[in-house]
Structure formats: structure tokens, C-alpha cells
mmCIF file of C-alpha atoms in Angstrom:
data_model
loop_
_atom_site.group_PDB
_atom_site.id
_atom_site.type_symbol
_atom_site.label_atom_id
_atom_site.label_comp_id
_atom_site.label_asym_id
_atom_site.label_seq_id
_atom_site.Cartn_x
_atom_site.Cartn_y
_atom_site.Cartn_z
ATOM 1 C CA MET A 1 -0.318 2.655 29.430
ATOM 2 C CA PRO A 2 -2.888 1.741 26.653
ATOM 3 C CA MET A 3 -2.410 0.898 22.562
ATOM 4 C CA ALA A 4 -4.198 2.862 19.708
ATOM 5 C CA ASP A 5 -6.370 0.616 17.804
ATOM 6 C CA GLY A 6 -7.628 3.289 15.882
ATOM 7 C CA PRO A 7 -5.598 4.002 12.296
ATOM 8 C CA ALA A 8 -3.771 6.124 12.222
ATOM 9 C CA ARG A 9 -4.222 9.843 11.649
ATOM 10 C CA VAL A 10 -3.486 11.731 8.059
ATOM 11 C CA GLY A 11 -2.786 15.080 7.624
ATOM 12 C CA CYS A 12 1.030 16.999 7.731
ATOM 13 C CA ALA A 13 1.708 16.670 11.452
ATOM 14 C CA SER A 14 1.097 13.115 11.865
ATOM 15 C CA GLN A 15 3.376 12.873 8.120
ATOM 16 C CA ARG A 16 6.600 14.460 9.917
ATOM 17 C CA ARG A 17 6.232 12.489 13.045
ATOM 18 C CA ARG A 18 6.465 9.569 10.878
ATOM 19 C CA ASP A 19 9.071 10.714 8.943
ATOM 20 C CA VAL A 20 12.310 8.968 9.580
ATOM 21 C CA LEU A 21 15.422 10.559 11.596
ATOM 22 C CA ARG A 22 18.410 9.781 10.592
ATOM 23 C CA LEU A 23 20.999 9.469 13.872
ATOM 24 C CA GLY A 24 24.160 9.045 13.417
ATOM 25 C CA GLY A 25 26.735 7.888 10.781
ATOM 26 C CA GLY A 26 27.647 9.786 7.588
ATOM 27 C CA LEU A 27 31.303 10.026 6.373
ATOM 28 C CA ALA A 28 33.389 12.830 7.367
ATOM 29 C CA ALA A 29 34.243 14.458 4.116
ATOM 30 C CA ALA A 30 37.466 14.144 2.547
ATOM 31 C CA SER A 31 39.955 17.171 3.400
ATOM 32 C CA LEU A 32 40.037 19.072 -0.933
ATOM 33 C CA ALA A 33 43.433 20.554 1.019
ATOM 34 C CA MET A 34 45.663 17.225 0.216
ATOM 35 C CA PRO A 35 43.611 14.917 -2.894
ATOM 36 C CA PRO A 36 44.182 10.720 -2.781
ATOM 37 C CA ILE A 37 46.919 10.086 -5.121
ATOM 38 C CA ILE A 38 44.196 7.152 -6.033
ATOM 39 C CA ALA A 39 40.531 7.328 -5.123
ATOM 40 C CA ARG A 40 39.063 4.787 -2.543
ATOM 41 C CA ALA A 41 35.157 3.892 -2.732
ATOM 42 C CA ALA A 42 34.305 5.686 0.741
ATOM 43 C CA ALA A 43 33.510 2.216 3.696
ATOM 44 C CA GLU A 44 29.587 1.496 3.322
ATOM 45 C CA THR A 45 27.342 2.200 6.045
ATOM 46 C CA VAL A 46 25.438 0.559 7.379
ATOM 47 C CA ASN A 47 21.566 1.523 8.680
ATOM 48 C CA ILE A 48 19.661 -0.231 11.079
ATOM 49 C CA GLY A 49 16.317 0.050 11.549
ATOM 50 C CA ALA A 50 15.168 1.553 15.717
ATOM 51 C CA LEU A 51 11.347 1.316 16.058
ATOM 52 C CA TYR A 52 9.992 3.422 18.729
ATOM 53 C CA PRO A 53 6.736 5.416 20.092
ATOM 54 C CA VAL A 54 8.639 8.820 19.487
ATOM 55 C CA THR A 55 4.805 10.205 19.703
ATOM 56 C CA GLY A 56 1.535 10.161 21.196
ATOM 57 C CA ASN A 57 0.800 7.787 25.026
ATOM 58 C CA LEU A 58 5.234 6.574 25.446
ATOM 59 C CA ALA A 59 6.441 9.550 23.405
ATOM 60 C CA GLN A 60 9.243 9.848 26.733
ATOM 61 C CA ILE A 61 10.376 6.269 26.433
ATOM 62 C CA GLY A 62 10.903 6.674 23.428
ATOM 63 C CA GLN A 63 12.842 9.084 23.567
ATOM 64 C CA GLY A 64 14.718 7.871 25.935
ATOM 65 C CA CYS A 65 15.349 4.699 23.329
ATOM 66 C CA VAL A 66 16.755 7.575 20.291
ATOM 67 C CA ALA A 67 19.399 8.869 22.877
ATOM 68 C CA ALA A 68 21.103 5.606 23.955
ATOM 69 C CA ALA A 69 20.122 4.807 19.599
ATOM 70 C CA LYS A 70 22.398 7.836 18.829
ATOM 71 C CA LEU A 71 24.507 6.894 22.253
ATOM 72 C CA ALA A 72 25.003 3.834 21.372
ATOM 73 C CA ALA A 73 25.987 4.336 17.172
ATOM 74 C CA ASP A 74 28.364 7.455 18.137
ATOM 75 C CA MET A 75 29.812 4.787 20.641
ATOM 76 C CA VAL A 76 30.887 2.564 17.823
ATOM 77 C CA ASN A 77 31.928 5.415 15.362
ATOM 78 C CA GLU A 78 34.255 6.494 17.803
ATOM 79 C CA ALA A 79 35.976 3.068 18.118
ATOM 80 C CA GLY A 80 36.344 3.355 14.412
ATOM 81 C CA GLY A 81 32.999 2.392 12.062
ATOM 82 C CA ILE A 82 32.024 -1.621 11.565
ATOM 83 C CA LYS A 83 36.528 -2.305 10.936
ATOM 84 C CA ALA A 84 35.584 -5.815 8.794
ATOM 85 C CA LEU A 85 33.500 -3.935 6.493
ATOM 86 C CA GLY A 86 36.541 -0.726 6.136
ATOM 87 C CA GLY A 87 35.431 1.137 9.287
ATOM 88 C CA ALA A 88 31.644 1.787 8.754
ATOM 89 C CA LYS A 89 29.476 3.670 9.939
ATOM 90 C CA LEU A 90 26.327 3.460 12.347
ATOM 91 C CA ASN A 91 23.378 5.087 10.969
ATOM 92 C CA ILE A 92 20.251 4.933 12.459
ATOM 93 C CA LEU A 93 17.274 4.902 11.035
ATOM 94 C CA VAL A 94 14.263 5.932 13.392
ATOM 95 C CA SER A 95 10.389 5.028 12.795
ATOM 96 C CA ASP A 96 8.139 6.638 15.097
ATOM 97 C CA LEU A 97 5.460 4.651 16.215
ATOM 98 C CA GLN A 98 3.333 6.944 17.682
ATOM 99 C CA SER A 99 2.181 4.765 20.594
ATOM 100 C CA ASP A 100 -0.060 3.051 18.237
ATOM 101 C CA THR A 101 -0.533 -0.904 17.426
ATOM 102 C CA THR A 102 -1.771 -0.071 13.609
ATOM 103 C CA VAL A 103 0.878 2.497 12.864
ATOM 104 C CA THR A 104 3.614 -0.078 13.982
ATOM 105 C CA ARG A 105 2.414 -2.672 11.335
ATOM 106 C CA THR A 106 2.925 0.440 9.038
ATOM 107 C CA GLU A 107 5.287 1.272 9.644
ATOM 108 C CA THR A 108 7.824 -1.095 10.139
ATOM 109 C CA ASP A 109 7.148 -2.418 6.687
ATOM 110 C CA ARG A 110 7.172 1.259 5.828
ATOM 111 C CA LEU A 111 10.302 1.148 7.112
ATOM 112 C CA ILE A 112 12.147 -1.722 5.514
ATOM 113 C CA THR A 113 11.067 -1.508 2.430
ATOM 114 C CA GLY A 114 11.538 1.286 2.267
ATOM 115 C CA ASN A 115 16.166 1.688 3.247
ATOM 116 C CA LYS A 116 18.440 -1.132 2.745
ATOM 117 C CA LEU A 117 18.793 -2.191 6.671
ATOM 118 C CA SER A 118 20.653 -4.892 8.352
ATOM 119 C CA ALA A 119 19.347 -5.295 11.415
ATOM 120 C CA ILE A 120 16.232 -3.735 13.290
ATOM 121 C CA THR A 121 15.685 -3.084 17.267
ATOM 122 C CA GLY A 122 12.644 -2.024 19.073
ATOM 123 C CA CYS A 123 9.985 -1.724 20.137
ATOM 124 C CA TYR A 124 9.878 -0.959 24.155
ATOM 125 C CA ALA A 125 5.945 -1.779 24.683
ATOM 126 C CA SER A 126 5.546 -5.459 24.137
ATOM 127 C CA ALA A 127 2.339 -5.116 22.774
ATOM 128 C CA LEU A 128 3.752 -3.261 20.247
ATOM 129 C CA THR A 129 7.298 -5.488 19.598
ATOM 130 C CA LEU A 130 4.559 -8.718 18.817
ATOM 131 C CA ILE A 131 3.426 -6.494 15.201
ATOM 132 C CA ALA A 132 7.351 -5.200 14.754
ATOM 133 C CA ALA A 133 8.425 -9.398 15.353
ATOM 134 C CA GLU A 134 6.109 -9.643 13.069
ATOM 135 C CA VAL A 135 6.861 -7.980 9.980
ATOM 136 C CA CYS A 136 10.523 -8.652 10.264
ATOM 137 C CA GLU A 137 10.207 -12.094 10.552
ATOM 138 C CA ARG A 138 7.955 -11.815 7.064
ATOM 139 C CA ALA A 139 11.112 -9.377 5.656
ATOM 140 C CA ARG A 140 13.532 -11.582 6.760
ATOM 141 C CA VAL A 141 15.237 -8.920 9.001
ATOM 142 C CA PRO A 142 16.621 -9.519 12.586
ATOM 143 C CA LEU A 143 15.388 -7.405 15.892
ATOM 144 C CA VAL A 144 17.244 -7.586 18.520
ATOM 145 C CA THR A 145 14.456 -6.448 21.105
ATOM 146 C CA GLY A 146 14.397 -5.945 25.705
ATOM 147 C CA SER A 147 10.268 -6.451 25.475
ATOM 148 C CA SER A 148 10.074 -9.474 27.254
ATOM 149 C CA SER A 149 6.813 -10.797 26.271
ATOM 150 C CA ASP A 150 7.722 -14.642 26.429
ATOM 151 C CA GLN A 151 6.050 -15.056 23.105
ATOM 152 C CA LEU A 152 8.080 -13.325 21.490
ATOM 153 C CA ASN A 153 9.748 -15.861 20.413
ATOM 154 C CA LYS A 154 7.280 -18.750 18.982
ATOM 155 C CA GLY A 155 8.597 -19.181 16.013
ATOM 156 C CA ARG A 156 10.013 -16.934 14.630
ATOM 157 C CA ARG A 157 13.960 -17.642 13.189
ATOM 158 C CA PHE A 158 14.425 -13.153 12.977
ATOM 159 C CA THR A 159 13.367 -11.479 16.247
ATOM 160 C CA PHE A 160 16.276 -12.304 19.432
ATOM 161 C CA THR A 161 15.733 -11.773 22.761
ATOM 162 C CA PRO A 162 18.945 -11.539 25.011
ATOM 163 C CA PHE A 163 17.395 -10.122 28.217
ATOM 164 C CA ALA A 164 14.952 -11.786 30.541
ATOM 165 C CA ARG A 165 11.510 -12.984 29.370
ATOM 166 C CA ALA A 166 8.175 -11.969 31.630
ATOM 167 C CA SER A 167 8.059 -15.103 32.587
ATOM 168 C CA GLN A 168 11.979 -14.666 34.751
ATOM 169 C CA PHE A 169 10.438 -11.323 35.519
ATOM 170 C CA ALA A 170 8.101 -13.182 37.463
ATOM 171 C CA GLN A 171 10.104 -15.792 39.270
ATOM 172 C CA THR A 172 12.357 -12.873 40.132
ATOM 173 C CA GLN A 173 9.372 -11.110 41.969
ATOM 174 C CA LEU A 174 7.708 -14.050 43.794
ATOM 175 C CA GLN A 175 11.446 -14.114 45.787
ATOM 176 C CA MET A 176 12.065 -11.294 46.920
ATOM 177 C CA CYS A 177 8.832 -10.576 48.466
ATOM 178 C CA LYS A 178 9.562 -13.822 50.664
ATOM 179 C CA LEU A 179 13.148 -10.965 51.200
ATOM 180 C CA VAL A 180 10.031 -9.597 53.198
ATOM 181 C CA SER A 181 8.145 -12.340 54.695
ATOM 182 C CA ASP A 182 8.535 -15.908 55.433
ATOM 183 C CA ARG A 183 5.242 -16.041 54.373
ATOM 184 C CA PRO A 184 4.006 -13.556 51.860
ATOM 185 C CA LYS A 185 0.490 -13.552 51.711
ATOM 186 C CA VAL A 186 0.566 -11.774 47.500
ATOM 187 C CA ALA A 187 -1.829 -9.547 45.729
ATOM 188 C CA VAL A 188 -0.897 -9.290 42.249
ATOM 189 C CA ILE A 189 -2.707 -6.437 39.732
ATOM 190 C CA PHE A 190 -1.455 -5.708 35.962
ATOM 191 C CA GLU A 191 -2.401 -4.251 32.977
ATOM 192 C CA ASN A 192 -4.703 -5.950 30.475
ATOM 193 C CA THR A 193 -2.054 -5.628 28.498
ATOM 194 C CA ALA A 194 0.838 -8.570 26.389
ATOM 195 C CA PHE A 195 2.869 -7.113 29.837
ATOM 196 C CA GLY A 196 0.784 -7.169 31.978
ATOM 197 C CA THR A 197 -1.515 -10.089 31.375
ATOM 198 C CA SER A 198 2.754 -11.825 29.877
ATOM 199 C CA THR A 199 4.275 -11.375 34.226
ATOM 200 C CA SER A 200 1.237 -12.014 36.036
ATOM 201 C CA ASN A 201 -0.012 -15.032 33.941
ATOM 202 C CA GLY A 202 3.760 -16.294 35.528
ATOM 203 C CA LEU A 203 2.670 -14.813 38.528
ATOM 204 C CA ARG A 204 0.343 -17.399 39.433
ATOM 205 C CA GLU A 205 1.979 -20.656 37.986
ATOM 206 C CA LEU A 206 5.080 -19.807 39.388
ATOM 207 C CA ALA A 207 3.759 -18.753 42.851
ATOM 208 C CA PRO A 208 3.178 -21.897 45.063
ATOM 209 C CA SER A 209 6.264 -23.423 44.490
ATOM 210 C CA GLU A 210 8.371 -20.406 45.829
ATOM 211 C CA GLY A 211 6.590 -20.453 48.531
ATOM 212 C CA ALA A 212 3.906 -17.253 48.683
ATOM 213 C CA GLU A 213 0.247 -17.049 48.958
ATOM 214 C CA ILE A 214 -1.823 -15.502 46.052
ATOM 215 C CA VAL A 215 -4.825 -14.218 47.827
ATOM 216 C CA MET A 216 -5.855 -11.031 44.527
ATOM 217 C CA PHE A 217 -5.575 -11.997 40.713
ATOM 218 C CA GLU A 218 -6.676 -8.898 39.464
ATOM 219 C CA PRO A 219 -6.565 -6.732 36.386
ATOM 220 C CA TYR A 220 -7.553 -3.964 35.204
ATOM 221 C CA SER A 221 -8.178 -1.349 32.528
ATOM 222 C CA ALA A 222 -4.278 0.739 31.822
ATOM 223 C CA GLY A 223 -4.997 3.868 31.941
ATOM 224 C CA PHE A 224 -7.308 4.331 34.647
ATOM 225 C CA ALA A 225 -8.330 7.260 36.933
ATOM 226 C CA ASP A 226 -9.329 6.139 40.266
ATOM 227 C CA ALA A 227 -6.585 4.186 41.617
ATOM 228 C CA GLY A 228 -9.211 3.283 45.442
ATOM 229 C CA PRO A 229 -11.261 0.644 44.288
ATOM 230 C CA LEU A 230 -8.666 -1.159 43.122
ATOM 231 C CA ILE A 231 -6.699 -0.921 46.740
ATOM 232 C CA ASN A 232 -10.061 -0.801 48.914
ATOM 233 C CA LYS A 233 -9.449 -4.282 47.416
ATOM 234 C CA ILE A 234 -5.883 -4.744 48.096
ATOM 235 C CA LYS A 235 -6.623 -3.743 52.078
ATOM 236 C CA ALA A 236 -9.447 -6.089 51.840
ATOM 237 C CA SER A 237 -7.668 -8.801 50.963
ATOM 238 C CA GLY A 238 -5.253 -9.483 53.778
ATOM 239 C CA ALA A 239 -2.501 -9.226 51.649
ATOM 240 C CA ASN A 240 1.502 -8.475 53.282
ATOM 241 C CA ALA A 241 2.814 -8.278 49.940
ATOM 242 C CA LEU A 242 1.699 -6.511 47.341
ATOM 243 C CA ILE A 243 2.820 -7.191 42.889
ATOM 244 C CA THR A 244 1.716 -5.042 40.649
ATOM 245 C CA VAL A 245 2.644 -4.813 36.906
ATOM 246 C CA SER A 246 2.228 -1.190 34.942
ATOM 247 C CA TYR A 247 3.738 1.622 32.999
ATOM 248 C CA LEU A 248 4.625 4.904 34.402
ATOM 249 C CA ASN A 249 1.160 6.783 34.623
ATOM 250 C CA ASP A 250 -0.754 3.668 35.894
ATOM 251 C CA LEU A 251 1.592 3.455 38.556
ATOM 252 C CA ILE A 252 2.311 7.005 39.786
ATOM 253 C CA LEU A 253 -1.394 6.519 40.553
ATOM 254 C CA ILE A 254 -0.865 2.934 42.893
ATOM 255 C CA VAL A 255 2.005 3.943 45.032
ATOM 256 C CA ARG A 256 0.291 7.523 45.809
ATOM 257 C CA THR A 257 -2.929 5.952 46.064
ATOM 258 C CA LEU A 258 -1.760 3.733 49.103
ATOM 259 C CA LYS A 259 0.002 6.878 50.521
ATOM 260 C CA GLN A 260 -3.798 8.503 51.055
ATOM 261 C CA VAL A 261 -5.356 5.082 52.250
ATOM 262 C CA GLY A 262 -2.411 3.863 54.525
ATOM 263 C CA LEU A 263 -1.713 0.822 52.901
ATOM 264 C CA ASN A 264 1.636 -0.309 54.365
ATOM 265 C CA ILE A 265 2.826 -3.228 52.729
ATOM 266 C CA PRO A 266 5.906 -4.473 50.702
ATOM 267 C CA VAL A 267 5.237 -2.914 47.305
ATOM 268 C CA ASN A 268 7.638 -4.192 43.973
ATOM 269 C CA GLY A 269 6.381 -2.115 41.179
ATOM 270 C CA GLY A 270 7.672 -4.634 38.811
ATOM 271 C CA SER A 271 10.296 -2.934 35.395
ATOM 272 C CA GLY A 272 7.761 -1.312 32.472
ATOM 273 C CA GLY A 273 6.914 2.769 34.447
ATOM 274 C CA PHE A 274 8.952 1.578 37.675
ATOM 275 C CA VAL A 275 12.434 1.754 36.608
ATOM 276 C CA ILE A 276 12.042 5.334 35.332
ATOM 277 C CA PRO A 277 13.781 8.103 36.270
ATOM 278 C CA ASP A 278 10.224 9.862 35.781
ATOM 279 C CA PHE A 279 9.020 7.962 38.600
ATOM 280 C CA TYR A 280 10.559 8.985 41.209
ATOM 281 C CA THR A 281 10.662 13.048 39.849
ATOM 282 C CA ASN A 282 6.709 12.170 39.518
ATOM 283 C CA VAL A 283 6.323 10.866 43.171
ATOM 284 C CA GLY A 284 9.347 11.615 45.155
ATOM 285 C CA LYS A 285 10.563 10.575 48.754
ATOM 286 C CA LEU A 286 7.576 7.458 48.215
ATOM 287 C CA ALA A 287 9.469 5.738 46.246
ATOM 288 C CA ASP A 288 12.185 4.541 48.114
ATOM 289 C CA GLY A 289 11.748 1.261 49.376
ATOM 290 C CA LEU A 290 10.096 0.546 46.807
ATOM 291 C CA GLN A 291 11.246 -3.073 45.177
ATOM 292 C CA GLY A 292 10.812 -3.914 41.177
ATOM 293 C CA VAL A 293 12.555 -5.847 38.640
ATOM 294 C CA ALA A 294 14.397 -4.650 35.733
ATOM 295 C CA HIS A 295 16.723 -7.275 32.777
ATOM 296 C CA TRP A 296 19.092 -4.260 32.374
ATOM 297 C CA ASN A 297 19.870 -1.232 35.113
ATOM 298 C CA HIS A 298 22.771 1.979 35.214
ATOM 299 C CA ASP A 299 25.396 -0.167 38.189
ATOM 300 C CA VAL A 300 25.594 -3.939 36.335
ATOM 301 C CA ASP A 301 29.302 -3.707 36.464
ATOM 302 C CA ASP A 302 31.927 -0.744 34.851
ATOM 303 C CA ASN A 303 30.695 0.077 31.153
ATOM 304 C CA ALA A 304 26.966 0.195 32.222
ATOM 305 C CA GLN A 305 28.540 3.067 34.245
ATOM 306 C CA ARG A 306 30.388 4.540 32.027
ATOM 307 C CA VAL A 307 27.568 4.807 29.322
ATOM 308 C CA ASN A 308 24.376 6.020 32.671
ATOM 309 C CA ALA A 309 27.475 8.813 32.682
ATOM 310 C CA GLU A 310 27.666 10.223 29.032
ATOM 311 C CA PHE A 311 23.842 9.320 28.618
ATOM 312 C CA LYS A 312 23.317 11.808 32.406
ATOM 313 C CA LYS A 313 25.871 13.908 30.255
ATOM 314 C CA ARG A 314 23.315 13.463 27.192
ATOM 315 C CA THR A 315 19.847 13.518 28.928
ATOM 316 C CA GLY A 316 19.850 14.868 32.721
ATOM 317 C CA ALA A 317 19.175 11.297 34.188
ATOM 318 C CA PHE A 318 20.332 8.354 34.079
ATOM 319 C CA ILE A 319 19.769 6.222 31.334
ATOM 320 C CA PHE A 320 16.891 3.417 32.518
ATOM 321 C CA GLU A 321 16.320 -0.276 31.808
ATOM 322 C CA TYR A 322 15.087 -0.171 27.553
ATOM 323 C CA ALA A 323 17.477 2.109 26.977
ATOM 324 C CA GLY A 324 20.888 1.170 28.626
ATOM 325 C CA GLY A 325 19.792 -2.140 26.884
ATOM 326 C CA LEU A 326 19.469 -1.411 23.645
ATOM 327 C CA VAL A 327 22.981 0.174 23.877
ATOM 328 C CA ALA A 328 24.258 -3.160 24.693
ATOM 329 C CA SER A 329 21.907 -4.285 21.804
ATOM 330 C CA THR A 330 23.381 -2.154 18.900
ATOM 331 C CA PHE A 331 27.371 -3.054 19.984
ATOM 332 C CA MET A 332 26.172 -7.207 19.885
ATOM 333 C CA ILE A 333 24.756 -5.953 16.401
ATOM 334 C CA ALA A 334 28.055 -4.331 15.522
ATOM 335 C CA ASP A 335 29.735 -7.385 16.787
ATOM 336 C CA ALA A 336 27.436 -9.602 14.346
ATOM 337 C CA LEU A 337 28.049 -7.292 11.304
ATOM 338 C CA GLU A 338 32.266 -7.854 11.605
ATOM 339 C CA ARG A 339 31.648 -11.312 11.252
ATOM 340 C CA ALA A 340 29.529 -11.394 8.662
ATOM 341 C CA GLY A 341 31.746 -9.146 7.027
ATOM 342 C CA THR A 342 27.788 -8.119 5.188
ATOM 343 C CA THR A 343 25.192 -5.628 5.669
ATOM 344 C CA ASP A 344 23.141 -9.122 4.391
ATOM 345 C CA PRO A 345 20.728 -9.322 7.073
ATOM 346 C CA LYS A 346 19.965 -12.958 6.484
ATOM 347 C CA ALA A 347 23.636 -13.338 6.959
ATOM 348 C CA VAL A 348 24.055 -10.552 9.854
ATOM 349 C CA ARG A 349 21.133 -13.125 11.348
ATOM 350 C CA GLU A 350 23.472 -15.819 11.010
ATOM 351 C CA ALA A 351 26.137 -13.934 12.444
ATOM 352 C CA LEU A 352 23.567 -12.999 16.083
ATOM 353 C CA SER A 353 22.351 -16.435 15.964
ATOM 354 C CA ALA A 354 26.137 -17.920 16.574
ATOM 355 C CA LEU A 355 26.550 -14.367 19.146
ATOM 356 C CA ASP A 356 28.931 -15.660 21.601
ATOM 357 C CA VAL A 357 29.999 -12.961 24.610
ATOM 358 C CA SER A 358 30.949 -12.564 28.046
ATOM 359 C CA SER A 359 32.789 -8.779 28.210
ATOM 360 C CA GLY A 360 32.242 -5.959 26.042
ATOM 361 C CA TYR A 361 29.947 -3.802 25.888
ATOM 362 C CA ALA A 362 28.396 -5.795 23.828
ATOM 363 C CA ALA A 363 28.361 -7.925 26.921
ATOM 364 C CA MET A 364 26.604 -5.492 29.520
ATOM 365 C CA GLY A 365 23.125 -6.709 31.425
ATOM 366 C CA PRO A 366 22.898 -9.094 34.330
ATOM 367 C CA GLY A 367 24.564 -12.059 34.962
ATOM 368 C CA GLY A 368 27.492 -9.879 31.338
ATOM 369 C CA LYS A 369 26.776 -13.469 29.576
ATOM 370 C CA VAL A 370 24.676 -13.074 25.847
ATOM 371 C CA LYS A 371 24.461 -16.467 23.490
ATOM 372 C CA PHE A 372 21.531 -17.602 22.180
ATOM 373 C CA GLY A 373 19.779 -20.227 21.433
ATOM 374 C CA PRO A 374 17.857 -21.860 18.733
ATOM 375 C CA ASP A 375 14.945 -20.766 20.129
ATOM 376 C CA GLY A 376 16.555 -16.619 19.760
ATOM 377 C CA LYS A 377 16.406 -16.230 23.337
ATOM 378 C CA ASN A 378 20.904 -16.050 25.746
ATOM 379 C CA VAL A 379 20.746 -18.523 27.406
ATOM 380 C CA PHE A 380 22.007 -16.935 30.517
ATOM 381 C CA ALA A 381 18.930 -14.152 30.595
ATOM 382 C CA HIS A 382 17.588 -13.282 33.845
ATOM 383 C CA PRO A 383 16.789 -10.644 35.398
ATOM 384 C CA VAL A 384 18.071 -8.184 38.712
ATOM 385 C CA GLY A 385 15.708 -7.133 41.467
ATOM 386 C CA VAL A 386 16.015 -3.224 41.624
ATOM 387 C CA GLN A 387 15.491 -0.781 44.503
ATOM 388 C CA TRP A 388 14.838 2.739 44.283
ATOM 389 C CA GLN A 389 17.137 4.375 47.354
ATOM 390 C CA ASN A 390 17.299 7.713 47.816
ATOM 391 C CA GLY A 391 16.682 8.502 44.695
ATOM 392 C CA ASP A 392 18.930 6.343 42.506
ATOM 393 C CA LEU A 393 17.601 2.769 42.151
ATOM 394 C CA ALA A 394 20.126 0.130 43.248
ATOM 395 C CA SER A 395 20.218 -3.810 41.777
ATOM 396 C CA VAL A 396 19.906 -5.369 45.528
ATOM 397 C CA PHE A 397 19.033 -9.156 43.644
ATOM 398 C CA PRO A 398 20.326 -12.118 43.667
ATOM 399 C CA GLN A 399 23.458 -11.920 46.019
ATOM 400 C CA ALA A 400 25.915 -12.081 42.757
ATOM 401 C CA ASP A 401 23.801 -9.360 40.680
ATOM 402 C CA ALA A 402 23.727 -7.237 43.964
ATOM 403 C CA ARG A 403 25.263 -3.494 43.770
ATOM 404 C CA ALA A 404 23.807 -2.331 46.768
ATOM 405 C CA PRO A 405 22.317 -4.185 49.837
ATOM 406 C CA LEU A 406 18.261 -3.257 50.253
ATOM 407 C CA ILE A 407 16.872 -1.024 52.086
ATOM 408 C CA LYS A 408 13.901 -3.593 54.702
ATOM 409 C CA SER A 409 11.252 0.013 55.871
#
């Protein structure tokens, strides 16, 4: 989807959207019926920033991330909070990025300067996260993100990426093409954003070593209105597999147009718009059998399934990739707070750099392990191949992470 690059609109409605929403946090008031004999200081509240596009083109995703952040904080708080800090509760401070790169810079700075933060999560779209990471680095506040651009960790000490990188997504997509063809001839189409270009470049670089031939490599402007010319080029290319790197609305249009022109080839929709419930809501049974990749899926382990069940109760839909990873990230931050024994962001950064977990909610993801290397990347991170099956997204690849067999059309 397109990222607006102009300055943020000024006005009352815009200011209200940009107000920090305070979720979770706050200890219950002490009982007046039985006052304590000795006055005790209340446990300190721990503020965690949450930078997400609650309005604008990516609003639906951003709102889902806010729901996940609230769920994660509730889970930590209901389990006793941060015990090393006397049971301190997590308080999620949400700042609306409005799906806008300019707003992202100002909101990240405002969130940090206006609040005492221990860490931040955000921002879904890589184009937004790259900007937020720059501000967080300057302010020396750790950012834990599920965004996939390989550029995120370069030259930064306060950015942590627990999940798969864009280049890893590319390799998995190519390997999945070989599941449906011994000699895949692949058409690659991608939106011209940080997300699209980073993943597609990895596809082009890795194709020869993965035994795939790329017969078409075509960028397009995100948010286009007519996929017809692009699909006609795919048809003329002789491709027997299609990989598309797109956010939701573009992908919906691409899949519908493929059906309209009768082009029946295996499709790998990557991550982005492909792995959220609204994709199936919009295309219905056209989605069944389509493949993709994700850095997290709701069937990866028992903890993920428990989180998914609770998220469904709250929202009515399964917890999508980025939101599920956000729950795990919040538990990583909670783990760091326990070991740091302080809310100081620099100490939390040091504790995150030493994170090494292989159980619990912090470790729920493909492979079930998180350990950050010197560059802030999880050394165990890898994507999981997924497929739409009967309205649900099932993990099908690699074999160690598969929770359902791949259905070949």
C-alpha cells in the first residue's frame, strides 16, 4: 500500500488521532476497608511504547496490532507483572502513525520525549519502521520489531528483530516453488516500497542457487487500480509459478484478475497482505490453495494456539502474523525487564541483547528459540511456509514446522 510522504495534516481531528492511547497498566486501587499498617510504595508502572498505523491506509492492520499489544500486556499483568520490579504492570502507550512516513518521525520522537519508556514495539510496514528505528537509536530506546527489511539492523544497537528477514522470506518462497514444479519458471511482481524491493531483490539473487529461473521481474506502484496489464505480462512470460510481494489491496486485485483472465498457475503471495484474515474475507475460496510465507503463524505451537483462541474471542478473527509476533515480542521485553531489574531503557537494551529463550510465550514462533546476535537479529529466526486451506492459514513448510500437509492444486 502507498505511504503518504507529505506533512501531517493539522487540525482537531488529526490531533485526537495522534493522542497517545493509554492501554493496560495501572494497579488496582488499595482497599479502603483494610488500610495497611505500614504504608508501602506502589509498584512502578512500566511504559512500553507501541507505534502503529491506527488510521490511514494501514489502519486495519494497526488496529489489530493495538489489540495484540493490549492482549500481551494483560497476559503479563495477570501473571503477576514484572516480579523483579515488585509486580509492576506493563502500560502500553499507543501512538498513531497514520500510515504516514512524516508522521512516523514526529510521533516516535514525541512518544519518547513525552514519556518515560523502557522499550518500544512497532511499526508493521518496513517503510515506517526504518524511520522509527532511526529515532529510537538516537534516543537510545530499544525497538523490538517484526518488520522484515534487512536494512533495519545495519549500524544500529537498539533495534532487535526476533523474526525472519526479507532475504529469508525470498529463499523460502523459492523453495516452495519447487514443491509444485521440479523446474520452476518464476514470475516475480513486487510493490516498489522497502518491503517489496528488499524481498524481491533477495528472490533475484537466490534463484540460481535454488534451482529456479526468474522469467519476469516486475515492480509496480503500490495502490494501483488495474492489475490487467501486469497479469498479461505474466501470461506472456511463460511462467509456471508466480511470486507476488504485496500488501492487502494490491494482492486482492492481483488474485481476482488472475481468475478473470483464466491464468491458473501456483501463486505464492509472500507475507504482507496475504497472511491476514481480511485477505480471505475479500477473495473467499479463490484463496484456498494459495501459498505464502510468514514470520509467525497461529498454529506454530501450543502457546500460539492459546494466544490465538483469546485473540479470536476479543476480535472475532485469528491472530495474524505481525500481531502474533508482537505478543511474543512483548514477552521478550518482559523477560528483559525481569533480568534488568530496572525500567531504564539502556539496561533493558543490554538485557535484550543477552536474551536466550527456548520456551514460553517469548519463544513462540517458527523454531521456538530466540537468541540475539551482535546485530540484534535472532540467530534462530526463519520463516514458515503457509497455505490457505478451508478459510484458515496452515503452516506447511518446512517439514519441521508443518502442521498440515501441502495441498497441490
